[in-house]
Amino acid sequence: MSGLVTVDARIVGALREARRVVILTGAGVSAESGVPTFRDQQTGLWKTFDAAELATPSAFRRDPSLVWGWYEWRRATVLAARPNAAHRAIAAMSEFVPHCTLITQNVDDLHERAGSVGVLHLHGELSRPYCEACRRSYVLPEGIPDLPPGGARIEPPRCDACGAMIRPGVVWFGENLPDVAWRSACEAANRCDMFFCCGTSSVVQPAASLTDLAIAARATTVQINPNATGYDDSVTVAIQGLAGIVLPRIVAETWKSA
Ligand code: OAD
């Protein structure tokens, strides 16, 4: 897809009219910032690392230093990254649309650093670790951890209040999504008139089911992804392209006279 691509007129028309827009993002939206995705063929984290050894409650119980050190490496990667054109276009969109809800599966803070507010983080946030016992939040030290690719074994810090281990602030496989974020996300998807799913393989549930809610609500649904997903044939428009190119183009075409 080139920068000269024209945006489907259905998208421009629907977006100009839309009162309630939902944007669901996944790892692909941060890929152009240099943050690896999970399932891309060459570069996906789950191609190199074993999710069962790193992203489950039992993995943390079995080997807390391995898990903490891996997430510290991922946190360092995000701290060194900068928001890209996709994050900025999404933040810009919310200025034009009356009600815009941004839902992300990403655990980075690149949406916020691009200017988005009230982001619903379905899978937690790397910057918000907390005590595994009393759930008190833990304030991370300033600075970017200096770690080799893949991280290193690091003993997790201890909770000031109860002395138990601090765990990464992310949702692991087998855990529930944060209740308030999930309920808000469902409500927004049920009520929206336009829904974008960007940079997600749409294979992880329940997040992927938000697209089904929007389809059932008869919203105009748009997928932005350079690769095929299981939703190619069910969304209104599936745009094959990079989020950092397609999203700014959509904003420019829709509100060019604004
Ligand atoms: P995936 O790695 O599963 O999918 C990323 C998607 O982004 C793929 O479909 C790519 O084709 C697409 N992609 C890559 N580069 C892109 C670009 N520049 N623009 C647009 N799309 C691009 O990541 P998620 O769908 O976010 O959960 O994965 C969902 C969850 O699975 C994650 O939140 C994480 C993971 O296990 C937990 O850790 C709980």
PDB file of C-alpha atoms and ligand atoms in Angstrom:
ATOM      1  CA  MET A   1       0.000   0.000   0.000  1.00  0.00           C
ATOM      2  CA  SER A   2       1.423   3.360  -0.938  1.00  0.00           C
ATOM      3  CA  GLY A   3       0.909   6.813   0.498  1.00  0.00           C
ATOM      4  CA  LEU A   4      -1.197   7.578  -2.584  1.00  0.00           C
ATOM      5  CA  VAL A   5      -3.911   5.134  -1.654  1.00  0.00           C
ATOM      6  CA  THR A   6      -7.421   6.545  -1.744  1.00  0.00           C
ATOM      7  CA  VAL A   7      -9.727   5.697   1.084  1.00  0.00           C
ATOM      8  CA  ASP A   8     -12.950   3.799   0.390  1.00  0.00           C
ATOM      9  CA  ALA A   9     -15.754   6.369   0.135  1.00  0.00           C
ATOM     10  CA  ARG A  10     -17.879   4.263   2.503  1.00  0.00           C
ATOM     11  CA  ILE A  11     -15.362   4.922   5.271  1.00  0.00           C
ATOM     12  CA  VAL A  12     -15.145   8.655   4.681  1.00  0.00           C
ATOM     13  CA  GLY A  13     -18.939   9.017   4.517  1.00  0.00           C
ATOM     14  CA  ALA A  14     -19.596   6.878   7.592  1.00  0.00           C
ATOM     15  CA  LEU A  15     -16.901   8.571   9.632  1.00  0.00           C
ATOM     16  CA  ARG A  16     -18.179  12.070   8.867  1.00  0.00           C
ATOM     17  CA  GLU A  17     -21.648  11.021  10.050  1.00  0.00           C
ATOM     18  CA  ALA A  18     -20.552   8.886  12.975  1.00  0.00           C
ATOM     19  CA  ARG A  19     -21.516   9.867  16.505  1.00  0.00           C
ATOM     20  CA  ARG A  20     -19.899   6.926  18.305  1.00  0.00           C
ATOM     21  CA  VAL A  21     -16.655   5.483  17.038  1.00  0.00           C
ATOM     22  CA  VAL A  22     -14.723   2.635  18.607  1.00  0.00           C
ATOM     23  CA  ILE A  23     -11.118   1.840  17.767  1.00  0.00           C
ATOM     24  CA  LEU A  24      -9.711  -1.513  18.867  1.00  0.00           C
ATOM     25  CA  THR A  25      -5.952  -1.756  18.536  1.00  0.00           C
ATOM     26  CA  GLY A  26      -3.461  -4.586  18.759  1.00  0.00           C
ATOM     27  CA  ALA A  27       0.281  -5.054  18.613  1.00  0.00           C
ATOM     28  CA  GLY A  28       0.443  -4.153  14.906  1.00  0.00           C
ATOM     29  CA  VAL A  29      -0.308  -0.519  15.748  1.00  0.00           C
ATOM     30  CA  SER A  30       2.920  -0.306  17.754  1.00  0.00           C
ATOM     31  CA  ALA A  31       4.963  -2.344  15.253  1.00  0.00           C
ATOM     32  CA  GLU A  32       6.038   0.739  13.305  1.00  0.00           C
ATOM     33  CA  SER A  33       7.411   2.137  16.597  1.00  0.00           C
ATOM     34  CA  GLY A  34       9.723  -0.870  16.799  1.00  0.00           C
ATOM     35  CA  VAL A  35       7.701  -2.783  19.409  1.00  0.00           C
ATOM     36  CA  PRO A  36       7.454  -6.425  18.300  1.00  0.00           C
ATOM     37  CA  THR A  37       4.066  -8.049  17.725  1.00  0.00           C
ATOM     38  CA  PHE A  38       3.249 -11.534  19.022  1.00  0.00           C
ATOM     39  CA  ARG A  39       2.340 -13.579  15.968  1.00  0.00           C
ATOM     40  CA  ASP A  40       4.056 -12.053  12.914  1.00  0.00           C
ATOM     41  CA  GLN A  41       5.994 -14.742  11.049  1.00  0.00           C
ATOM     42  CA  GLN A  42       9.561 -13.498  11.476  1.00  0.00           C
ATOM     43  CA  THR A  43       9.428 -11.028  14.332  1.00  0.00           C
ATOM     44  CA  GLY A  44       6.525 -12.083  16.584  1.00  0.00           C
ATOM     45  CA  LEU A  45       7.412 -12.588  20.250  1.00  0.00           C
ATOM     46  CA  TRP A  46       5.565 -15.912  20.406  1.00  0.00           C
ATOM     47  CA  LYS A  47       7.759 -17.195  17.539  1.00  0.00           C
ATOM     48  CA  THR A  48      10.880 -16.799  19.709  1.00  0.00           C
ATOM     49  CA  PHE A  49       9.547 -17.063  23.248  1.00  0.00           C
ATOM     50  CA  ASP A  50       7.221 -19.593  24.827  1.00  0.00           C
ATOM     51  CA  ALA A  51       4.072 -17.905  26.121  1.00  0.00           C
ATOM     52  CA  ALA A  52       3.508 -20.776  28.551  1.00  0.00           C
ATOM     53  CA  GLU A  53       6.878 -20.054  30.200  1.00  0.00           C
ATOM     54  CA  LEU A  54       6.382 -16.301  30.384  1.00  0.00           C
ATOM     55  CA  ALA A  55       2.778 -15.189  30.232  1.00  0.00           C
ATOM     56  CA  THR A  56       0.837 -17.333  32.684  1.00  0.00           C
ATOM     57  CA  PRO A  57       0.341 -17.188  36.469  1.00  0.00           C
ATOM     58  CA  SER A  58       1.999 -20.614  36.808  1.00  0.00           C
ATOM     59  CA  ALA A  59       5.063 -19.411  34.861  1.00  0.00           C
ATOM     60  CA  PHE A  60       5.495 -16.597  37.381  1.00  0.00           C
ATOM     61  CA  ARG A  61       5.110 -18.992  40.321  1.00  0.00           C
ATOM     62  CA  ARG A  62       7.619 -21.399  38.750  1.00  0.00           C
ATOM     63  CA  ASP A  63      10.290 -18.871  37.783  1.00  0.00           C
ATOM     64  CA  PRO A  64       9.522 -15.302  38.921  1.00  0.00           C
ATOM     65  CA  SER A  65      12.977 -13.930  38.000  1.00  0.00           C
ATOM     66  CA  LEU A  66      12.723 -15.176  34.399  1.00  0.00           C
ATOM     67  CA  VAL A  67       9.259 -13.686  33.969  1.00  0.00           C
ATOM     68  CA  TRP A  68      10.024 -10.364  35.697  1.00  0.00           C
ATOM     69  CA  GLY A  69      13.251  -9.938  33.677  1.00  0.00           C
ATOM     70  CA  TRP A  70      11.461 -10.640  30.400  1.00  0.00           C
ATOM     71  CA  TYR A  71       8.774  -8.057  31.115  1.00  0.00           C
ATOM     72  CA  GLU A  72      11.450  -5.572  32.195  1.00  0.00           C
ATOM     73  CA  TRP A  73      13.046  -6.037  28.782  1.00  0.00           C
ATOM     74  CA  ARG A  74       9.710  -5.408  27.109  1.00  0.00           C
ATOM     75  CA  ARG A  75       9.187  -2.326  29.290  1.00  0.00           C
ATOM     76  CA  ALA A  76      12.636  -1.071  28.272  1.00  0.00           C
ATOM     77  CA  THR A  77      11.737  -1.575  24.590  1.00  0.00           C
ATOM     78  CA  VAL A  78       8.595   0.512  25.023  1.00  0.00           C
ATOM     79  CA  LEU A  79      10.363   3.246  26.989  1.00  0.00           C
ATOM     80  CA  ALA A  80      12.870   3.583  24.151  1.00  0.00           C
ATOM     81  CA  ALA A  81      10.106   3.677  21.503  1.00  0.00           C
ATOM     82  CA  ARG A  82       8.117   6.647  20.292  1.00  0.00           C
ATOM     83  CA  PRO A  83       4.488   6.874  19.114  1.00  0.00           C
ATOM     84  CA  ASN A  84       4.094   6.504  15.349  1.00  0.00           C
ATOM     85  CA  ALA A  85       1.762   8.016  12.755  1.00  0.00           C
ATOM     86  CA  ALA A  86      -0.974   5.481  13.600  1.00  0.00           C
ATOM     87  CA  HIS A  87      -1.046   6.462  17.281  1.00  0.00           C
ATOM     88  CA  ARG A  88      -1.144  10.127  16.298  1.00  0.00           C
ATOM     89  CA  ALA A  89      -3.948   9.632  13.750  1.00  0.00           C
ATOM     90  CA  ILE A  90      -6.052   7.803  16.340  1.00  0.00           C
ATOM     91  CA  ALA A  91      -5.543  10.638  18.835  1.00  0.00           C
ATOM     92  CA  ALA A  92      -6.506  13.144  16.105  1.00  0.00           C
ATOM     93  CA  MET A  93      -9.664  11.193  15.251  1.00  0.00           C
ATOM     94  CA  SER A  94     -11.005  11.629  18.767  1.00  0.00           C
ATOM     95  CA  GLU A  95     -10.918  15.394  18.271  1.00  0.00           C
ATOM     96  CA  PHE A  96     -13.319  15.202  15.320  1.00  0.00           C
ATOM     97  CA  VAL A  97     -15.741  12.499  16.470  1.00  0.00           C
ATOM     98  CA  PRO A  98     -18.326  13.318  19.180  1.00  0.00           C
ATOM     99  CA  HIS A  99     -17.738  10.075  21.154  1.00  0.00           C
ATOM    100  CA  CYS A 100     -14.575   8.121  20.478  1.00  0.00           C
ATOM    101  CA  THR A 101     -13.597   5.081  22.556  1.00  0.00           C
ATOM    102  CA  LEU A 102     -10.097   3.704  22.219  1.00  0.00           C
ATOM    103  CA  ILE A 103      -9.712   0.100  23.333  1.00  0.00           C
ATOM    104  CA  THR A 104      -6.288  -1.490  23.201  1.00  0.00           C
ATOM    105  CA  GLN A 105      -4.842  -4.920  23.768  1.00  0.00           C
ATOM    106  CA  ASN A 106      -1.429  -3.284  23.958  1.00  0.00           C
ATOM    107  CA  VAL A 107       0.416  -3.040  27.244  1.00  0.00           C
ATOM    108  CA  ASP A 108       2.517  -0.073  26.118  1.00  0.00           C
ATOM    109  CA  ASP A 109       1.643   3.600  26.690  1.00  0.00           C
ATOM    110  CA  LEU A 110       2.199   4.809  23.129  1.00  0.00           C
ATOM    111  CA  HIS A 111      -1.446   5.806  22.646  1.00  0.00           C
ATOM    112  CA  GLU A 112      -1.278   8.023  25.730  1.00  0.00           C
ATOM    113  CA  ARG A 113       2.049   9.498  24.639  1.00  0.00           C
ATOM    114  CA  ALA A 114       0.441  10.379  21.285  1.00  0.00           C
ATOM    115  CA  GLY A 115      -2.277  12.302  23.136  1.00  0.00           C
ATOM    116  CA  SER A 116      -5.119   9.791  23.582  1.00  0.00           C
ATOM    117  CA  VAL A 117      -6.936   9.930  26.905  1.00  0.00           C
ATOM    118  CA  GLY A 118      -9.189   7.438  28.671  1.00  0.00           C
ATOM    119  CA  VAL A 119      -7.663   4.464  26.832  1.00  0.00           C
ATOM    120  CA  LEU A 120      -9.225   1.132  27.861  1.00  0.00           C
ATOM    121  CA  HIS A 121      -6.339  -1.275  28.386  1.00  0.00           C
ATOM    122  CA  LEU A 122      -7.836  -4.754  28.153  1.00  0.00           C
ATOM    123  CA  HIS A 123      -4.544  -6.570  28.811  1.00  0.00           C
ATOM    124  CA  GLY A 124      -3.065  -4.295  31.461  1.00  0.00           C
ATOM    125  CA  GLU A 125      -0.062  -2.000  31.304  1.00  0.00           C
ATOM    126  CA  LEU A 126       3.667  -2.663  31.588  1.00  0.00           C
ATOM    127  CA  SER A 127       4.083   0.554  33.548  1.00  0.00           C
ATOM    128  CA  ARG A 128       1.697  -0.548  36.319  1.00  0.00           C
ATOM    129  CA  PRO A 129       3.093  -3.534  38.210  1.00  0.00           C
ATOM    130  CA  TYR A 130       1.417  -4.444  41.476  1.00  0.00           C
ATOM    131  CA  CYS A 131       1.730  -6.722  44.481  1.00  0.00           C
ATOM    132  CA  GLU A 132       0.626 -10.268  43.730  1.00  0.00           C
ATOM    133  CA  ALA A 133      -0.794 -10.613  47.241  1.00  0.00           C
ATOM    134  CA  CYS A 134      -2.346  -7.290  48.297  1.00  0.00           C
ATOM    135  CA  ARG A 135      -2.538  -5.770  44.763  1.00  0.00           C
ATOM    136  CA  ARG A 136      -1.040  -2.475  45.943  1.00  0.00           C
ATOM    137  CA  SER A 137       0.567  -0.705  42.999  1.00  0.00           C
ATOM    138  CA  TYR A 138       4.333  -0.483  42.829  1.00  0.00           C
ATOM    139  CA  VAL A 139       6.260   2.615  41.741  1.00  0.00           C
ATOM    140  CA  LEU A 140       8.960   1.623  39.272  1.00  0.00           C
ATOM    141  CA  PRO A 141      12.338   3.345  39.415  1.00  0.00           C
ATOM    142  CA  GLU A 142      13.006   6.075  36.856  1.00  0.00           C
ATOM    143  CA  GLY A 143      15.065   5.310  33.770  1.00  0.00           C
ATOM    144  CA  ILE A 144      15.240   2.598  31.138  1.00  0.00           C
ATOM    145  CA  PRO A 145      16.480  -0.814  32.299  1.00  0.00           C
ATOM    146  CA  ASP A 146      19.621  -1.812  30.395  1.00  0.00           C
ATOM    147  CA  LEU A 147      18.927  -5.381  29.333  1.00  0.00           C
ATOM    148  CA  PRO A 148      19.960  -7.693  26.479  1.00  0.00           C
ATOM    149  CA  PRO A 149      17.303  -8.785  23.939  1.00  0.00           C
ATOM    150  CA  GLY A 150      14.952 -11.181  25.709  1.00  0.00           C
ATOM    151  CA  GLY A 151      15.892  -9.784  29.111  1.00  0.00           C
ATOM    152  CA  ALA A 152      17.768 -11.443  31.933  1.00  0.00           C
ATOM    153  CA  ARG A 153      16.852 -13.106  35.216  1.00  0.00           C
ATOM    154  CA  ILE A 154      15.902 -10.333  37.670  1.00  0.00           C
ATOM    155  CA  GLU A 155      14.462 -10.968  41.103  1.00  0.00           C
ATOM    156  CA  PRO A 156      11.075  -9.155  41.278  1.00  0.00           C
ATOM    157  CA  PRO A 157      10.918  -6.329  43.819  1.00  0.00           C
ATOM    158  CA  ARG A 158       8.967  -6.797  47.049  1.00  0.00           C
ATOM    159  CA  CYS A 159       5.847  -4.977  48.165  1.00  0.00           C
ATOM    160  CA  ASP A 160       6.559  -2.188  50.687  1.00  0.00           C
ATOM    161  CA  ALA A 161       3.326  -2.984  52.506  1.00  0.00           C
ATOM    162  CA  CYS A 162       3.238  -6.769  52.778  1.00  0.00           C
ATOM    163  CA  GLY A 163       6.585  -8.044  51.485  1.00  0.00           C
ATOM    164  CA  ALA A 164       5.066 -10.263  48.784  1.00  0.00           C
ATOM    165  CA  MET A 165       6.382 -10.268  45.214  1.00  0.00           C
ATOM    166  CA  ILE A 166       5.569  -7.532  42.737  1.00  0.00           C
ATOM    167  CA  ARG A 167       4.221  -8.900  39.444  1.00  0.00           C
ATOM    168  CA  PRO A 168       4.017  -7.320  35.985  1.00  0.00           C
ATOM    169  CA  GLY A 169       0.870  -5.233  35.462  1.00  0.00           C
ATOM    170  CA  VAL A 170      -0.301  -7.272  32.493  1.00  0.00           C
ATOM    171  CA  VAL A 171      -3.101  -9.793  32.040  1.00  0.00           C
ATOM    172  CA  TRP A 172      -1.762 -13.309  31.594  1.00  0.00           C
ATOM    173  CA  PHE A 173      -3.334 -16.222  29.743  1.00  0.00           C
ATOM    174  CA  GLY A 174      -5.951 -17.757  32.006  1.00  0.00           C
ATOM    175  CA  GLU A 175      -6.642 -14.510  33.881  1.00  0.00           C
ATOM    176  CA  ASN A 176      -9.711 -12.320  33.685  1.00  0.00           C
ATOM    177  CA  LEU A 177      -9.654  -8.987  31.910  1.00  0.00           C
ATOM    178  CA  PRO A 178      -9.958  -5.888  34.118  1.00  0.00           C
ATOM    179  CA  ASP A 179     -13.647  -5.729  34.858  1.00  0.00           C
ATOM    180  CA  VAL A 180     -14.343  -2.016  34.353  1.00  0.00           C
ATOM    181  CA  ALA A 181     -12.312  -1.771  31.126  1.00  0.00           C
ATOM    182  CA  TRP A 182     -13.992  -4.856  29.701  1.00  0.00           C
ATOM    183  CA  ARG A 183     -17.511  -3.751  30.537  1.00  0.00           C
ATOM    184  CA  SER A 184     -16.866  -0.275  29.126  1.00  0.00           C
ATOM    185  CA  ALA A 185     -15.418  -1.832  25.963  1.00  0.00           C
ATOM    186  CA  CYS A 186     -18.475  -4.059  25.448  1.00  0.00           C
ATOM    187  CA  GLU A 187     -20.850  -1.182  26.016  1.00  0.00           C
ATOM    188  CA  ALA A 188     -18.972   1.008  23.524  1.00  0.00           C
ATOM    189  CA  ALA A 189     -18.892  -1.776  20.890  1.00  0.00           C
ATOM    190  CA  ASN A 190     -22.609  -2.470  21.375  1.00  0.00           C
ATOM    191  CA  ARG A 191     -23.520   1.177  20.875  1.00  0.00           C
ATOM    192  CA  CYS A 192     -21.091   2.323  18.186  1.00  0.00           C
ATOM    193  CA  ASP A 193     -21.955   3.291  14.625  1.00  0.00           C
ATOM    194  CA  MET A 194     -18.390   2.835  13.397  1.00  0.00           C
ATOM    195  CA  PHE A 195     -15.757   0.361  14.560  1.00  0.00           C
ATOM    196  CA  PHE A 196     -12.094   0.029  13.562  1.00  0.00           C
ATOM    197  CA  CYS A 197      -9.948  -2.986  14.385  1.00  0.00           C
ATOM    198  CA  CYS A 198      -6.347  -2.128  13.662  1.00  0.00           C
ATOM    199  CA  GLY A 199      -3.199  -4.194  13.907  1.00  0.00           C
ATOM    200  CA  THR A 200      -4.693  -7.201  15.612  1.00  0.00           C
ATOM    201  CA  SER A 201      -4.730 -10.821  14.489  1.00  0.00           C
ATOM    202  CA  SER A 202      -8.159 -11.057  16.191  1.00  0.00           C
ATOM    203  CA  VAL A 203      -7.405 -14.500  17.569  1.00  0.00           C
ATOM    204  CA  VAL A 204      -7.281 -13.707  21.287  1.00  0.00           C
ATOM    205  CA  GLN A 205     -10.584 -13.797  23.135  1.00  0.00           C
ATOM    206  CA  PRO A 206     -12.504 -12.124  24.527  1.00  0.00           C
ATOM    207  CA  ALA A 207     -10.954  -9.003  22.897  1.00  0.00           C
ATOM    208  CA  ALA A 208     -11.649 -10.224  19.344  1.00  0.00           C
ATOM    209  CA  SER A 209     -15.334 -10.688  20.135  1.00  0.00           C
ATOM    210  CA  LEU A 210     -15.725  -6.895  20.355  1.00  0.00           C
ATOM    211  CA  THR A 211     -15.685  -6.866  16.552  1.00  0.00           C
ATOM    212  CA  ASP A 212     -18.599  -9.332  16.584  1.00  0.00           C
ATOM    213  CA  LEU A 213     -20.516  -7.021  18.916  1.00  0.00           C
ATOM    214  CA  ALA A 214     -19.978  -4.108  16.525  1.00  0.00           C
ATOM    215  CA  ILE A 215     -21.048  -6.212  13.537  1.00  0.00           C
ATOM    216  CA  ALA A 216     -24.178  -7.286  15.434  1.00  0.00           C
ATOM    217  CA  ALA A 217     -24.848  -3.615  16.243  1.00  0.00           C
ATOM    218  CA  ARG A 218     -24.770  -2.941  12.471  1.00  0.00           C
ATOM    219  CA  ALA A 219     -21.854  -0.545  12.782  1.00  0.00           C
ATOM    220  CA  THR A 220     -19.661   0.148   9.768  1.00  0.00           C
ATOM    221  CA  THR A 221     -16.661  -2.055  10.583  1.00  0.00           C
ATOM    222  CA  VAL A 222     -13.178  -1.458   9.198  1.00  0.00           C
ATOM    223  CA  GLN A 223     -10.152  -3.690   9.613  1.00  0.00           C
ATOM    224  CA  ILE A 224      -6.646  -2.341   8.958  1.00  0.00           C
ATOM    225  CA  ASN A 225      -3.979  -5.014   8.688  1.00  0.00           C
ATOM    226  CA  PRO A 226      -1.317  -5.887   6.090  1.00  0.00           C
ATOM    227  CA  ASN A 227      -2.230  -9.563   6.514  1.00  0.00           C
ATOM    228  CA  ALA A 228      -5.411 -11.586   6.357  1.00  0.00           C
ATOM    229  CA  THR A 229      -7.415 -12.351   9.499  1.00  0.00           C
ATOM    230  CA  GLY A 230     -10.504 -14.403  10.223  1.00  0.00           C
ATOM    231  CA  TYR A 231     -12.548 -11.187   9.952  1.00  0.00           C
ATOM    232  CA  ASP A 232     -11.647 -10.265   6.350  1.00  0.00           C
ATOM    233  CA  ASP A 233     -15.026 -11.395   5.068  1.00  0.00           C
ATOM    234  CA  SER A 234     -17.190 -10.246   7.979  1.00  0.00           C
ATOM    235  CA  VAL A 235     -16.144  -6.591   8.314  1.00  0.00           C
ATOM    236  CA  THR A 236     -17.597  -3.908   6.043  1.00  0.00           C
ATOM    237  CA  VAL A 237     -14.174  -3.013   4.653  1.00  0.00           C
ATOM    238  CA  ALA A 238     -10.878  -4.863   5.159  1.00  0.00           C
ATOM    239  CA  ILE A 239      -7.991  -2.584   4.226  1.00  0.00           C
ATOM    240  CA  GLN A 240      -4.763  -4.407   3.543  1.00  0.00           C
ATOM    241  CA  GLY A 241      -2.090  -1.990   4.700  1.00  0.00           C
ATOM    242  CA  LEU A 242       0.042  -0.608   7.510  1.00  0.00           C
ATOM    243  CA  ALA A 243      -1.735   1.289  10.258  1.00  0.00           C
ATOM    244  CA  GLY A 244       0.846   4.094  10.120  1.00  0.00           C
ATOM    245  CA  ILE A 245      -0.036   4.756   6.487  1.00  0.00           C
ATOM    246  CA  VAL A 246      -3.741   3.941   6.334  1.00  0.00           C
ATOM    247  CA  LEU A 247      -4.967   5.725   9.481  1.00  0.00           C
ATOM    248  CA  PRO A 248      -3.409   9.142   8.724  1.00  0.00           C
ATOM    249  CA  ARG A 249      -4.837   8.806   5.217  1.00  0.00           C
ATOM    250  CA  ILE A 250      -8.338   8.153   6.591  1.00  0.00           C
ATOM    251  CA  VAL A 251      -8.110  11.180   8.893  1.00  0.00           C
ATOM    252  CA  ALA A 252      -6.815  13.399   6.079  1.00  0.00           C
ATOM    253  CA  GLU A 253      -9.488  12.273   3.586  1.00  0.00           C
ATOM    254  CA  THR A 254     -12.342  12.536   6.072  1.00  0.00           C
ATOM    255  CA  TRP A 255     -11.587  15.904   7.567  1.00  0.00           C
ATOM    256  CA  LYS A 256      -9.474  17.524   4.870  1.00  0.00           C
ATOM    257  CA  SER A 257     -11.403  20.781   5.053  1.00  0.00           C
ATOM    258  CA  ALA A 258     -11.390  20.845   8.856  1.00  0.00           C
TER     259      ALA A 258
HETATM  260  P1  OAD B   1      -0.688 -10.272  17.153  1.00  0.00           P
HETATM  261  O1  OAD B   1       0.797 -10.359  17.135  1.00  0.00           O
HETATM  262  O2  OAD B   1      -1.446 -11.523  17.353  1.00  0.00           O
HETATM  263  O3  OAD B   1      -1.195  -9.632  15.800  1.00  0.00           O
HETATM  264  C1  OAD B   1      -0.629  -8.460  15.306  1.00  0.00           C
HETATM  265  C2  OAD B   1      -1.323  -8.152  14.004  1.00  0.00           C
HETATM  266  O4  OAD B   1      -0.831  -6.913  13.541  1.00  0.00           O
HETATM  267  C3  OAD B   1      -1.073  -9.168  12.896  1.00  0.00           C
HETATM  268  O5  OAD B   1      -2.340  -9.561  12.342  1.00  0.00           O
HETATM  269  C4  OAD B   1      -0.237  -8.407  11.884  1.00  0.00           C
HETATM  270  O6  OAD B   1      -0.545  -8.797  10.555  1.00  0.00           O
HETATM  271  C5  OAD B   1      -0.643  -6.993  12.147  1.00  0.00           C
HETATM  272  N1  OAD B   1       0.356  -5.979  11.827  1.00  0.00           N
HETATM  273  C6  OAD B   1       1.700  -6.060  11.828  1.00  0.00           C
HETATM  274  N2  OAD B   1       2.264  -4.892  11.502  1.00  0.00           N
HETATM  275  C7  OAD B   1       1.235  -4.014  11.297  1.00  0.00           C
HETATM  276  C8  OAD B   1       1.156  -2.638  10.935  1.00  0.00           C
HETATM  277  N3  OAD B   1       2.244  -1.890  10.747  1.00  0.00           N
HETATM  278  N4  OAD B   1      -0.078  -2.085  10.809  1.00  0.00           N
HETATM  279  C9  OAD B   1      -1.195  -2.833  11.007  1.00  0.00           C
HETATM  280  N5  OAD B   1      -1.177  -4.134  11.352  1.00  0.00           N
HETATM  281  C10 OAD B   1       0.013  -4.711  11.501  1.00  0.00           C
HETATM  282  O7  OAD B   1      -1.068  -9.160  18.236  1.00  0.00           O
HETATM  283  P2  OAD B   1      -2.475  -8.911  18.946  1.00  0.00           P
HETATM  284  O8  OAD B   1      -3.597  -9.206  18.027  1.00  0.00           O
HETATM  285  O9  OAD B   1      -2.385  -7.577  19.585  1.00  0.00           O
HETATM  286  O10 OAD B   1      -1.961 -10.775  24.968  1.00  0.00           O
HETATM  287  O11 OAD B   1      -2.414 -10.024  20.063  1.00  0.00           O
HETATM  288  C11 OAD B   1      -3.430 -10.089  21.015  1.00  0.00           C
HETATM  289  C12 OAD B   1      -2.866 -10.530  22.327  1.00  0.00           C
HETATM  290  O12 OAD B   1      -2.104 -11.736  22.161  1.00  0.00           O
HETATM  291  C13 OAD B   1      -1.861  -9.566  22.945  1.00  0.00           C
HETATM  292  O13 OAD B   1      -2.470  -8.500  23.630  1.00  0.00           O
HETATM  293  C14 OAD B   1      -1.104 -10.452  23.858  1.00  0.00           C
HETATM  294  C15 OAD B   1      -0.895 -11.638  22.949  1.00  0.00           C
HETATM  295  O14 OAD B   1      -0.664 -12.851  23.575  1.00  0.00           O
HETATM  296  C16 OAD B   1      -1.447 -10.994  26.186  1.00  0.00           C
HETATM  297  O15 OAD B   1      -0.252 -10.940  26.408  1.00  0.00           O
HETATM  298  C17 OAD B   1      -2.478 -11.289  27.213  1.00  0.00           C
END
